[in-house]
Amino acid sequence: MVMASKGDLTKARLAESMLELIQTNGYSGTGLNAVIEHAAAPKGSIYFHFPDGKEGLGIAAVELAARQFETLIAEAAVSAGSPAAAARAAIEALTAIVSESDFRLGCPVSVVTLEMGAESERLREACLAAFESWISPTAAFLEASGLAPAEARSLATVVVSTIEGAVIVARAMRSIRPLEAAADVVADLVEQRCQAAGGTR
């Protein structure tokens, strides 16, 4: 097993801190000094590990968020008995994260997209890659359950978009009801499409 170096650990800690602060304060509201303090990292470490500064650190945070949610999707797919159950399990896991944070945590990818999508092409591309990393495995799971590739891709896009919107509305309302409603609607839609395609229930 390869042990991470001290520098690698500091770099990872900076990205994790940036991710958490984006979730609570937004991208624009997150300063580099706050990241350094939150990560308990040495001054100057950001530009050592991220020579392009805040933009590079923001990209790393988006990539970290992408990997975390991709893992959540994969775990839901493995543990659930059907695509509908997997979708519900993924939304319920997100609901727990949002609720347990007292609605302070949401999706940092949507935050960065809304704030910086028109300002930074690199950040927009990082957000696009993040969404794609969630849509593609969802589409593959649906396709394996009997849907045609184009329909699976379309439905996966709707599922991810619905979840993203539900997280935003849940935080605004400070209520899990939007996420619970999204879980019901998404699960029903996925089940109907898979049944119509002759897939497994």
Backbone as JSON, one array per atom type, in Angstrom:
{
  "sequence": "MVMASKGDLTKARLAESMLELIQTNGYSGTGLNAVIEHAAAPKGSIYFHFPDGKEGLGIAAVELAARQFETLIAEAAVSAGSPAAAARAAIEALTAIVSESDFRLGCPVSVVTLEMGAESERLREACLAAFESWISPTAAFLEASGLAPAEARSLATVVVSTIEGAVIVARAMRSIRPLEAAADVVADLVEQRCQAAGGTR",
  "N": [[0.84, -1.19, 0.0], [0.64, 2.18, -0.94], [1.75, 4.93, 0.76], [0.38, 8.15, 1.32], [2.06, 11.21, 0.66], [3.18, 13.92, 2.81], [2.77, 16.32, 1.49], [0.83, 15.58, -0.39], [-1.26, 14.97, 1.31], [-1.77, 17.48, 2.43], [-2.59, 18.87, 0.14], [-4.92, 17.47, -0.5], [-6.4, 18.04, 1.78], [-6.76, 20.78, 1.53], [-8.4, 20.87, -0.76], [-10.64, 19.54, 0.24], [-11.43, 21.31, 2.24], [-12.01, 23.58, 0.72], [-14.16, 22.58, -0.72], [-16.08, 22.14, 1.32], [-16.42, 24.76, 2.28], [-17.37, 26.06, 0.0], [-19.86, 24.88, -0.17], [-21.14, 25.94, 2.06], [-20.67, 28.73, 2.02], [-20.65, 29.53, -0.6], [-19.0, 29.94, -3.82], [-17.93, 32.48, -4.51], [-18.0, 33.66, -2.03], [-16.03, 32.43, -0.64], [-12.91, 32.8, 0.56], [-9.33, 32.6, 0.0], [-7.75, 32.75, 2.31], [-9.54, 31.91, 4.23], [-9.83, 29.26, 3.49], [-7.26, 28.27, 3.98], [-7.14, 28.6, 6.75], [-9.28, 26.96, 7.56], [-8.39, 24.49, 6.68], [-6.18, 24.21, 8.21], [-3.65, 24.65, 7.15], [-0.28, 25.37, 5.99], [0.69, 28.77, 5.37], [0.86, 29.92, 2.06], [0.71, 27.44, 0.99], [-1.4, 26.96, -0.71], [-0.81, 28.18, -3.22], [1.43, 26.73, -3.79], [0.52, 24.12, -4.17], [-1.6, 24.6, -5.85], [-1.01, 26.3, -8.37], [-2.47, 28.03, -10.0], [-4.13, 29.27, -8.28], [-7.21, 30.28, -6.77], [-9.06, 29.45, -8.72], [-8.0, 27.01, -9.65], [-8.07, 25.57, -7.25], [-10.8, 25.58, -6.84], [-11.62, 23.98, -8.97], [-10.48, 21.55, -8.2], [-12.03, 21.07, -5.93], [-14.57, 20.74, -7.04], [-14.11, 18.46, -8.56], [-13.61, 16.65, -6.51], [-16.12, 16.61, -5.25], [-17.56, 15.47, -7.33], [-16.49, 12.89, -7.42], [-17.28, 11.94, -4.92], [-20.12, 11.9, -5.06], [-20.42, 10.22, -7.2], [-19.5, 7.85, -6.11], [-21.5, 7.47, -4.22], [-23.69, 6.99, -5.93], [-22.83, 4.61, -7.14], [-22.73, 2.89, -4.93], [-25.41, 2.86, -4.21], [-26.49, 1.62, -6.47], [-25.39, -0.92, -6.3], [-26.36, -1.9, -3.86], [-29.12, -1.74, -4.07], [-32.14, -3.35, -5.28], [-33.27, -2.78, -7.7], [-33.46, -0.4, -10.46], [-35.2, 1.7, -9.74], [-35.27, 1.5, -6.96], [-32.6, 2.02, -6.47], [-32.35, 4.68, -7.3], [-34.02, 5.9, -5.42], [-32.62, 5.26, -3.08], [-30.22, 6.68, -3.44], [-31.15, 9.34, -3.42], [-32.22, 9.43, -0.85], [-29.89, 9.15, 0.66], [-28.62, 11.55, 0.05], [-30.51, 13.26, 1.11], [-30.22, 12.8, 3.82], [-27.66, 13.87, 4.23], [-28.06, 16.59, 3.65], [-30.06, 17.26, 5.54], [-28.88, 16.58, 8.03], [-26.88, 18.43, 8.15], [-28.18, 20.63, 8.88], [-29.3, 21.94, 6.75], [-27.23, 23.38, 5.63], [-25.4, 22.3, 3.93], [-25.14, 21.52, 0.5], [-25.22, 20.91, -2.96], [-22.12, 21.42, -4.21], [-21.38, 21.61, -6.83], [-23.52, 22.56, -8.33], [-23.64, 25.07, -7.15], [-21.19, 26.28, -7.93], [-21.54, 26.19, -10.68], [-23.74, 27.95, -11.08], [-22.71, 30.33, -10.03], [-20.23, 30.76, -11.34], [-20.25, 29.76, -13.91], [-20.54, 31.33, -16.2], [-18.38, 32.91, -16.03], [-15.9, 31.64, -15.8], [-14.41, 29.48, -17.94], [-12.99, 27.18, -17.43], [-13.89, 26.36, -14.91], [-16.57, 25.97, -15.55], [-16.33, 23.82, -17.32], [-15.31, 21.91, -15.58], [-17.51, 21.56, -13.91], [-19.33, 20.59, -15.76], [-18.09, 18.15, -16.39], [-18.37, 16.93, -13.92], [-21.18, 16.64, -13.62], [-21.56, 14.96, -15.8], [-20.21, 12.73, -14.93], [-22.0, 11.69, -13.19], [-24.33, 11.34, -14.63], [-23.63, 9.52, -16.68], [-22.95, 6.89, -15.45], [-25.43, 6.39, -14.3], [-27.06, 6.26, -16.54], [-25.92, 4.01, -17.75], [-26.6, 2.03, -15.91], [-29.38, 2.08, -16.14], [-29.62, 1.36, -18.8], [-28.64, -1.25, -18.69], [-30.74, -2.33, -17.43], [-32.66, -2.62, -19.28], [-33.46, -0.45, -20.86], [-33.31, 1.42, -23.94], [-30.3, 2.82, -25.31], [-30.44, 5.67, -25.91], [-32.8, 6.43, -24.6], [-32.16, 5.71, -22.0], [-30.06, 7.46, -21.46], [-31.4, 9.92, -21.65], [-33.29, 9.69, -19.56], [-31.59, 9.38, -17.38], [-30.4, 11.89, -17.34], [-32.6, 13.48, -16.66], [-33.12, 12.45, -14.11], [-30.79, 13.15, -12.62], [-30.9, 15.94, -12.92], [-33.33, 16.52, -11.66], [-32.78, 15.76, -9.02], [-30.75, 17.6, -8.39], [-32.17, 20.04, -8.52], [-34.04, 19.58, -6.49], [-32.45, 19.51, -4.21], [-31.59, 22.17, -4.03], [-34.07, 23.53, -3.67], [-34.89, 22.33, -1.29], [-32.99, 23.3, 0.52], [-33.6, 26.02, 0.43], [-36.19, 26.02, 1.48], [-35.67, 24.91, 3.88], [-36.37, 22.29, 4.47], [-36.99, 18.8, 4.14], [-38.9, 17.97, 2.45], [-39.05, 18.59, -0.39], [-37.05, 16.88, -1.37], [-37.98, 14.4, -0.57], [-40.3, 14.29, -2.11], [-39.14, 14.34, -4.63], [-37.81, 11.9, -4.59], [-39.96, 10.09, -4.58], [-41.25, 10.68, -7.06], [-39.18, 10.35, -8.95], [-38.46, 7.65, -8.51], [-40.88, 6.37, -9.22], [-41.09, 7.14, -11.92], [-38.77, 5.99, -13.04], [-39.28, 3.29, -12.54], [-41.62, 2.89, -14.1], [-40.63, 3.38, -16.7], [-38.7, 1.37, -16.94], [-40.26, -0.91, -16.67], [-41.9, -0.65, -18.91], [-40.01, -1.04, -20.84], [-39.47, -3.63, -20.5], [-37.71, -4.26, -18.54], [-36.12, -5.22, -15.41], [-37.93, -5.23, -12.35]],
  "CA": [[0.0, 0.0, 0.0], [1.43, 3.38, -1.05], [1.34, 5.96, 1.72], [0.36, 9.49, 0.75], [3.06, 12.09, 1.23], [2.66, 15.05, 3.57], [2.28, 17.29, 0.52], [-0.42, 15.08, -0.96], [-2.29, 15.11, 2.34], [-2.11, 18.9, 2.52], [-3.34, 19.21, -1.07], [-6.25, 16.88, -0.35], [-7.09, 18.78, 2.84], [-7.16, 22.07, 0.96], [-9.55, 20.64, -1.63], [-11.78, 19.2, 1.09], [-11.88, 22.54, 2.9], [-12.64, 24.41, -0.32], [-15.46, 21.96, -1.01], [-17.02, 22.4, 2.42], [-16.7, 26.18, 2.35], [-18.24, 26.4, -1.14], [-21.21, 24.43, 0.17], [-21.76, 26.8, 3.07], [-20.51, 30.15, 1.75], [-20.61, 29.82, -2.02], [-17.65, 30.08, -4.38], [-17.5, 33.88, -4.39], [-17.86, 34.0, -0.62], [-14.94, 31.66, -0.04], [-11.59, 33.38, 0.33], [-8.22, 31.67, 0.18], [-7.33, 32.76, 3.71], [-10.49, 31.07, 4.96], [-9.5, 27.86, 3.16], [-6.03, 27.95, 4.7], [-7.5, 28.47, 8.17], [-10.14, 25.79, 7.72], [-7.58, 23.28, 6.44], [-5.02, 24.26, 9.09], [-2.52, 24.44, 6.23], [0.71, 26.45, 6.04], [0.5, 29.86, 4.43], [1.6, 29.69, 0.83], [0.51, 26.08, 0.51], [-2.36, 26.94, -1.82], [-0.15, 28.45, -4.5], [2.39, 25.65, -4.04], [-0.22, 22.97, -4.69], [-2.51, 25.08, -6.89], [-0.35, 27.52, -8.89], [-3.46, 28.93, -10.58], [-4.89, 29.9, -7.21], [-8.57, 29.92, -6.37], [-9.72, 28.71, -9.8], [-7.51, 25.63, -9.6], [-8.59, 24.96, -6.04], [-12.22, 25.35, -7.09], [-11.73, 22.81, -9.86], [-10.2, 20.37, -7.37], [-13.18, 20.85, -5.06], [-15.65, 20.2, -7.88], [-13.73, 17.08, -8.9], [-13.81, 15.86, -5.3], [-17.56, 16.43, -5.1], [-17.98, 14.54, -8.37], [-16.11, 11.53, -7.01], [-18.09, 11.54, -3.76], [-21.48, 11.55, -5.46], [-20.3, 9.05, -8.07], [-19.42, 6.72, -5.2], [-22.84, 7.3, -3.66], [-24.5, 6.35, -6.96], [-22.37, 3.23, -7.31], [-23.14, 2.12, -3.76], [-26.86, 2.68, -4.3], [-26.76, 0.65, -7.53], [-24.98, -2.25, -5.84], [-27.18, -2.36, -2.74], [-30.56, -1.76, -4.4], [-32.56, -4.47, -6.1], [-33.82, -2.32, -8.97], [-33.09, 0.99, -10.73], [-36.06, 2.6, -8.96], [-34.79, 1.46, -5.58], [-31.29, 2.67, -6.45], [-32.6, 6.12, -7.35], [-34.55, 6.31, -4.12], [-31.54, 5.15, -2.09], [-29.29, 7.78, -3.66], [-31.79, 10.57, -2.95], [-32.33, 9.35, 0.61], [-28.56, 9.42, 1.2], [-28.43, 13.0, -0.07], [-31.44, 13.89, 2.06], [-29.59, 12.7, 5.14], [-26.54, 14.82, 4.26], [-28.62, 17.95, 3.71], [-30.79, 17.43, 6.79], [-27.97, 16.51, 9.18], [-26.07, 19.65, 8.17], [-29.13, 21.72, 9.14], [-29.52, 22.57, 5.44], [-26.09, 24.21, 5.27], [-24.67, 21.64, 2.85], [-25.91, 21.16, -0.68], [-24.36, 20.43, -4.03], [-21.19, 22.48, -4.58], [-21.26, 21.7, -8.3], [-24.56, 23.5, -8.78], [-23.26, 26.4, -6.66], [-20.14, 26.8, -8.8], [-22.13, 26.39, -12.01], [-24.56, 29.15, -11.06], [-21.9, 31.52, -9.75], [-19.04, 30.96, -12.16], [-20.37, 29.12, -15.21], [-20.39, 32.3, -17.27], [-17.19, 33.7, -15.76], [-14.71, 30.82, -15.95], [-14.64, 28.31, -18.79], [-12.4, 26.01, -16.78], [-14.81, 25.92, -13.86], [-17.75, 25.43, -16.22], [-15.99, 22.5, -17.84], [-15.2, 21.01, -14.43], [-18.88, 21.26, -13.5], [-19.89, 19.72, -16.8], [-17.52, 16.82, -16.2], [-18.97, 16.37, -12.7], [-22.53, 16.18, -13.95], [-21.43, 13.83, -16.71], [-19.76, 11.57, -14.16], [-23.18, 11.16, -12.51], [-25.31, 10.94, -15.64], [-23.17, 8.35, -17.45], [-23.18, 5.61, -14.78], [-26.87, 6.21, -14.13], [-27.54, 5.8, -17.85], [-25.44, 2.64, -17.96], [-27.41, 1.19, -15.03], [-30.7, 2.0, -16.75], [-29.5, 0.58, -20.04], [-28.5, -2.64, -18.29], [-32.06, -2.77, -16.94], [-33.56, -2.84, -20.42], [-33.78, 0.73, -21.66], [-32.46, 1.71, -25.08], [-29.26, 3.78, -24.92], [-30.88, 7.07, -25.96], [-33.79, 6.64, -23.55], [-31.45, 5.62, -20.73], [-29.32, 8.71, -21.3], [-32.37, 10.98, -21.4], [-33.86, 9.51, -18.23], [-30.52, 9.66, -16.41], [-30.25, 13.35, -17.29], [-33.75, 13.97, -15.9], [-32.95, 12.05, -12.71], [-29.76, 13.99, -12.0], [-31.4, 17.32, -12.89], [-34.38, 16.59, -10.64], [-32.12, 15.72, -7.72], [-30.07, 18.88, -8.19], [-33.19, 21.04, -8.22], [-34.66, 19.28, -5.2], [-31.51, 19.91, -3.16], [-31.64, 23.63, -3.93], [-35.34, 23.93, -3.08], [-34.9, 21.86, 0.1], [-32.2, 24.24, 1.33], [-34.34, 27.28, 0.52], [-37.34, 25.81, 2.35], [-35.21, 24.27, 5.11], [-37.28, 21.16, 4.63], [-36.64, 17.67, 3.28], [-40.06, 17.6, 1.63], [-38.75, 18.55, -1.83], [-36.25, 15.69, -1.67], [-38.88, 13.25, -0.44], [-41.16, 14.3, -3.3], [-38.3, 13.96, -5.77], [-37.56, 10.46, -4.49], [-41.17, 9.4, -5.01], [-41.5, 10.9, -8.49], [-38.1, 9.73, -9.72], [-38.58, 6.2, -8.41], [-42.03, 5.96, -10.02], [-40.77, 7.32, -13.33], [-37.78, 4.98, -13.44], [-39.94, 1.99, -12.55], [-42.5, 2.85, -15.26], [-39.83, 3.27, -17.93], [-38.06, 0.04, -16.99], [-41.31, -1.9, -16.92], [-42.31, -0.5, -20.3], [-38.94, -1.58, -21.68], [-39.32, -5.04, -20.2], [-36.59, -4.43, -17.61], [-36.43, -5.8, -14.12], [-38.56, -4.34, -11.36]],
  "C": [[0.88, 1.25, 0.0], [0.88, 4.44, -0.09], [1.4, 7.34, 1.06], [1.41, 10.35, 1.44], [2.39, 13.21, 2.0], [2.09, 16.1, 2.63], [0.96, 16.87, -0.09], [-1.57, 15.24, 0.04], [-2.73, 16.56, 2.5], [-2.95, 19.33, 1.34], [-4.77, 18.7, -0.97], [-7.06, 17.65, 0.69], [-7.56, 20.14, 2.35], [-8.39, 21.91, 0.07], [-10.8, 20.32, -0.82], [-12.33, 20.45, 1.78], [-12.57, 23.46, 1.91], [-14.03, 23.88, -0.62], [-16.47, 22.29, 0.07], [-17.4, 23.88, 2.48], [-17.56, 26.65, 1.18], [-19.68, 26.03, -0.81], [-21.9, 25.38, 1.13], [-21.73, 28.28, 2.71], [-20.59, 30.53, 0.28], [-19.18, 29.96, -2.5], [-17.13, 31.5, -4.16], [-17.25, 34.27, -2.94], [-16.76, 33.25, 0.1], [-13.6, 32.26, -0.42], [-10.48, 32.37, 0.59], [-7.73, 31.63, 1.62], [-8.26, 31.89, 4.56], [-10.21, 29.6, 4.71], [-8.27, 27.42, 3.94], [-6.32, 27.73, 6.18], [-8.31, 27.21, 8.41], [-9.35, 24.5, 7.6], [-6.4, 23.17, 7.4], [-3.75, 23.99, 8.3], [-1.54, 25.61, 6.33], [0.38, 27.54, 5.02], [1.38, 29.62, 3.21], [1.37, 28.32, 0.23], [-0.46, 26.02, -0.67], [-1.66, 27.15, -3.14], [0.94, 27.43, -4.81], [1.68, 24.48, -4.7], [-1.16, 23.34, -5.84], [-1.97, 26.4, -7.44], [-1.32, 28.52, -9.51], [-4.45, 29.46, -9.55], [-6.3, 29.37, -7.01], [-9.27, 29.11, -7.46], [-9.3, 27.25, -9.78], [-8.02, 24.88, -8.39], [-10.09, 24.67, -6.18], [-12.46, 24.14, -7.97], [-11.49, 21.53, -9.07], [-11.37, 20.04, -6.47], [-14.35, 20.24, -5.84], [-15.35, 18.75, -8.24], [-13.91, 16.16, -7.7], [-15.29, 15.59, -5.07], [-18.09, 15.42, -6.11], [-17.69, 13.11, -7.96], [-16.98, 11.05, -5.84], [-19.5, 11.11, -4.18], [-21.48, 10.35, -6.41], [-20.23, 7.78, -7.22], [-20.77, 6.42, -4.58], [-23.75, 6.59, -4.66], [-24.14, 4.89, -7.11], [-22.82, 2.35, -6.15], [-24.65, 1.86, -3.78], [-27.21, 1.62, -5.34], [-26.45, -0.77, -7.08], [-25.94, -2.78, -4.78], [-28.67, -2.49, -3.07], [-30.89, -2.92, -5.33], [-33.08, -4.07, -7.47], [-33.36, -0.89, -9.22], [-33.91, 1.98, -9.92], [-35.6, 2.65, -7.51], [-33.44, 2.15, -5.45], [-31.44, 4.18, -6.46], [-33.1, 6.63, -6.01], [-33.45, 6.29, -3.05], [-30.56, 6.3, -2.21], [-29.87, 9.09, -3.13], [-31.92, 10.57, -1.44], [-30.98, 9.63, 1.27], [-28.26, 10.91, 1.14], [-29.31, 13.75, 0.92], [-30.84, 13.9, 3.46], [-28.46, 13.72, 5.28], [-27.05, 16.25, 4.44], [-29.27, 18.21, 5.06], [-29.85, 17.48, 7.99], [-27.06, 17.72, 9.27], [-26.92, 20.88, 8.51], [-29.29, 22.59, 7.9], [-28.41, 23.55, 5.06], [-25.34, 23.62, 4.08], [-25.6, 21.28, 1.71], [-24.97, 20.6, -1.72], [-23.42, 21.56, -4.46], [-21.07, 22.65, -6.09], [-22.31, 22.67, -8.84], [-24.23, 24.92, -8.35], [-22.23, 27.03, -7.6], [-20.67, 27.06, -10.2], [-22.89, 27.7, -12.07], [-23.73, 30.41, -10.89], [-20.87, 31.81, -10.83], [-19.12, 30.39, -13.57], [-20.16, 30.06, -16.38], [-19.1, 33.11, -17.13], [-15.89, 32.93, -16.04], [-15.02, 29.58, -16.77], [-14.09, 27.05, -18.14], [-13.31, 25.47, -15.67], [-16.09, 25.34, -14.48], [-17.49, 24.02, -16.73], [-15.85, 21.47, -16.72], [-16.58, 20.6, -13.93], [-19.56, 20.34, -14.5], [-19.39, 18.3, -16.63], [-18.11, 16.14, -14.97], [-20.36, 15.84, -12.98], [-22.48, 14.95, -14.85], [-21.02, 12.56, -15.96], [-20.9, 10.95, -13.35], [-24.21, 10.65, -13.51], [-24.9, 9.64, -16.32], [-23.37, 7.02, -16.72], [-24.65, 5.32, -14.53], [-27.48, 5.69, -15.42], [-27.14, 4.36, -18.11], [-26.26, 1.65, -17.14], [-28.8, 0.99, -15.63], [-30.68, 1.18, -18.03], [-29.38, -0.91, -19.73], [-29.82, -3.23, -17.8], [-33.09, -2.85, -18.05], [-33.87, -1.64, -21.27], [-32.8, 0.86, -22.84], [-31.47, 2.8, -24.69], [-29.73, 5.24, -24.89], [-31.88, 7.36, -24.85], [-33.13, 6.61, -22.18], [-30.7, 6.91, -20.44], [-30.27, 9.86, -20.96], [-32.93, 10.9, -19.99], [-32.82, 9.8, -17.16], [-30.31, 11.16, -16.25], [-31.38, 13.97, -16.47], [-33.59, 13.65, -14.42], [-31.96, 12.96, -12.01], [-30.24, 15.43, -11.88], [-32.46, 17.5, -11.81], [-33.77, 16.61, -9.24], [-31.45, 17.05, -7.41], [-31.07, 19.97, -7.8], [-33.8, 20.83, -6.86], [-33.76, 19.68, -4.04], [-31.57, 21.41, -2.94], [-32.93, 24.09, -3.25], [-35.43, 23.51, -1.61], [-34.13, 22.82, 1.0], [-32.94, 25.57, 1.49], [-35.51, 27.15, 1.5], [-36.94, 25.34, 3.75], [-36.15, 23.12, 5.47], [-36.83, 20.04, 3.69], [-37.78, 17.28, 2.35], [-39.77, 17.6, 0.13], [-37.95, 17.31, -2.23], [-37.09, 14.43, -1.55], [-39.79, 13.15, -1.65], [-40.38, 13.87, -4.52], [-38.03, 12.46, -5.76], [-38.76, 9.67, -4.98], [-41.37, 9.48, -6.52], [-40.44, 10.21, -9.33], [-38.21, 8.21, -9.68], [-39.74, 5.68, -9.26], [-41.73, 6.05, -11.51], [-39.8, 6.25, -13.82], [-38.43, 3.61, -13.52], [-40.85, 1.85, -13.77], [-41.72, 2.64, -16.55], [-39.2, 1.9, -18.06], [-39.1, -1.06, -17.27], [-41.76, -1.85, -18.38], [-41.28, -1.09, -21.27], [-38.73, -3.07, -21.45], [-38.18, -5.32, -19.27], [-37.06, -5.03, -16.31], [-37.1, -4.78, -13.22], [-37.66, -4.17, -10.18]]
}
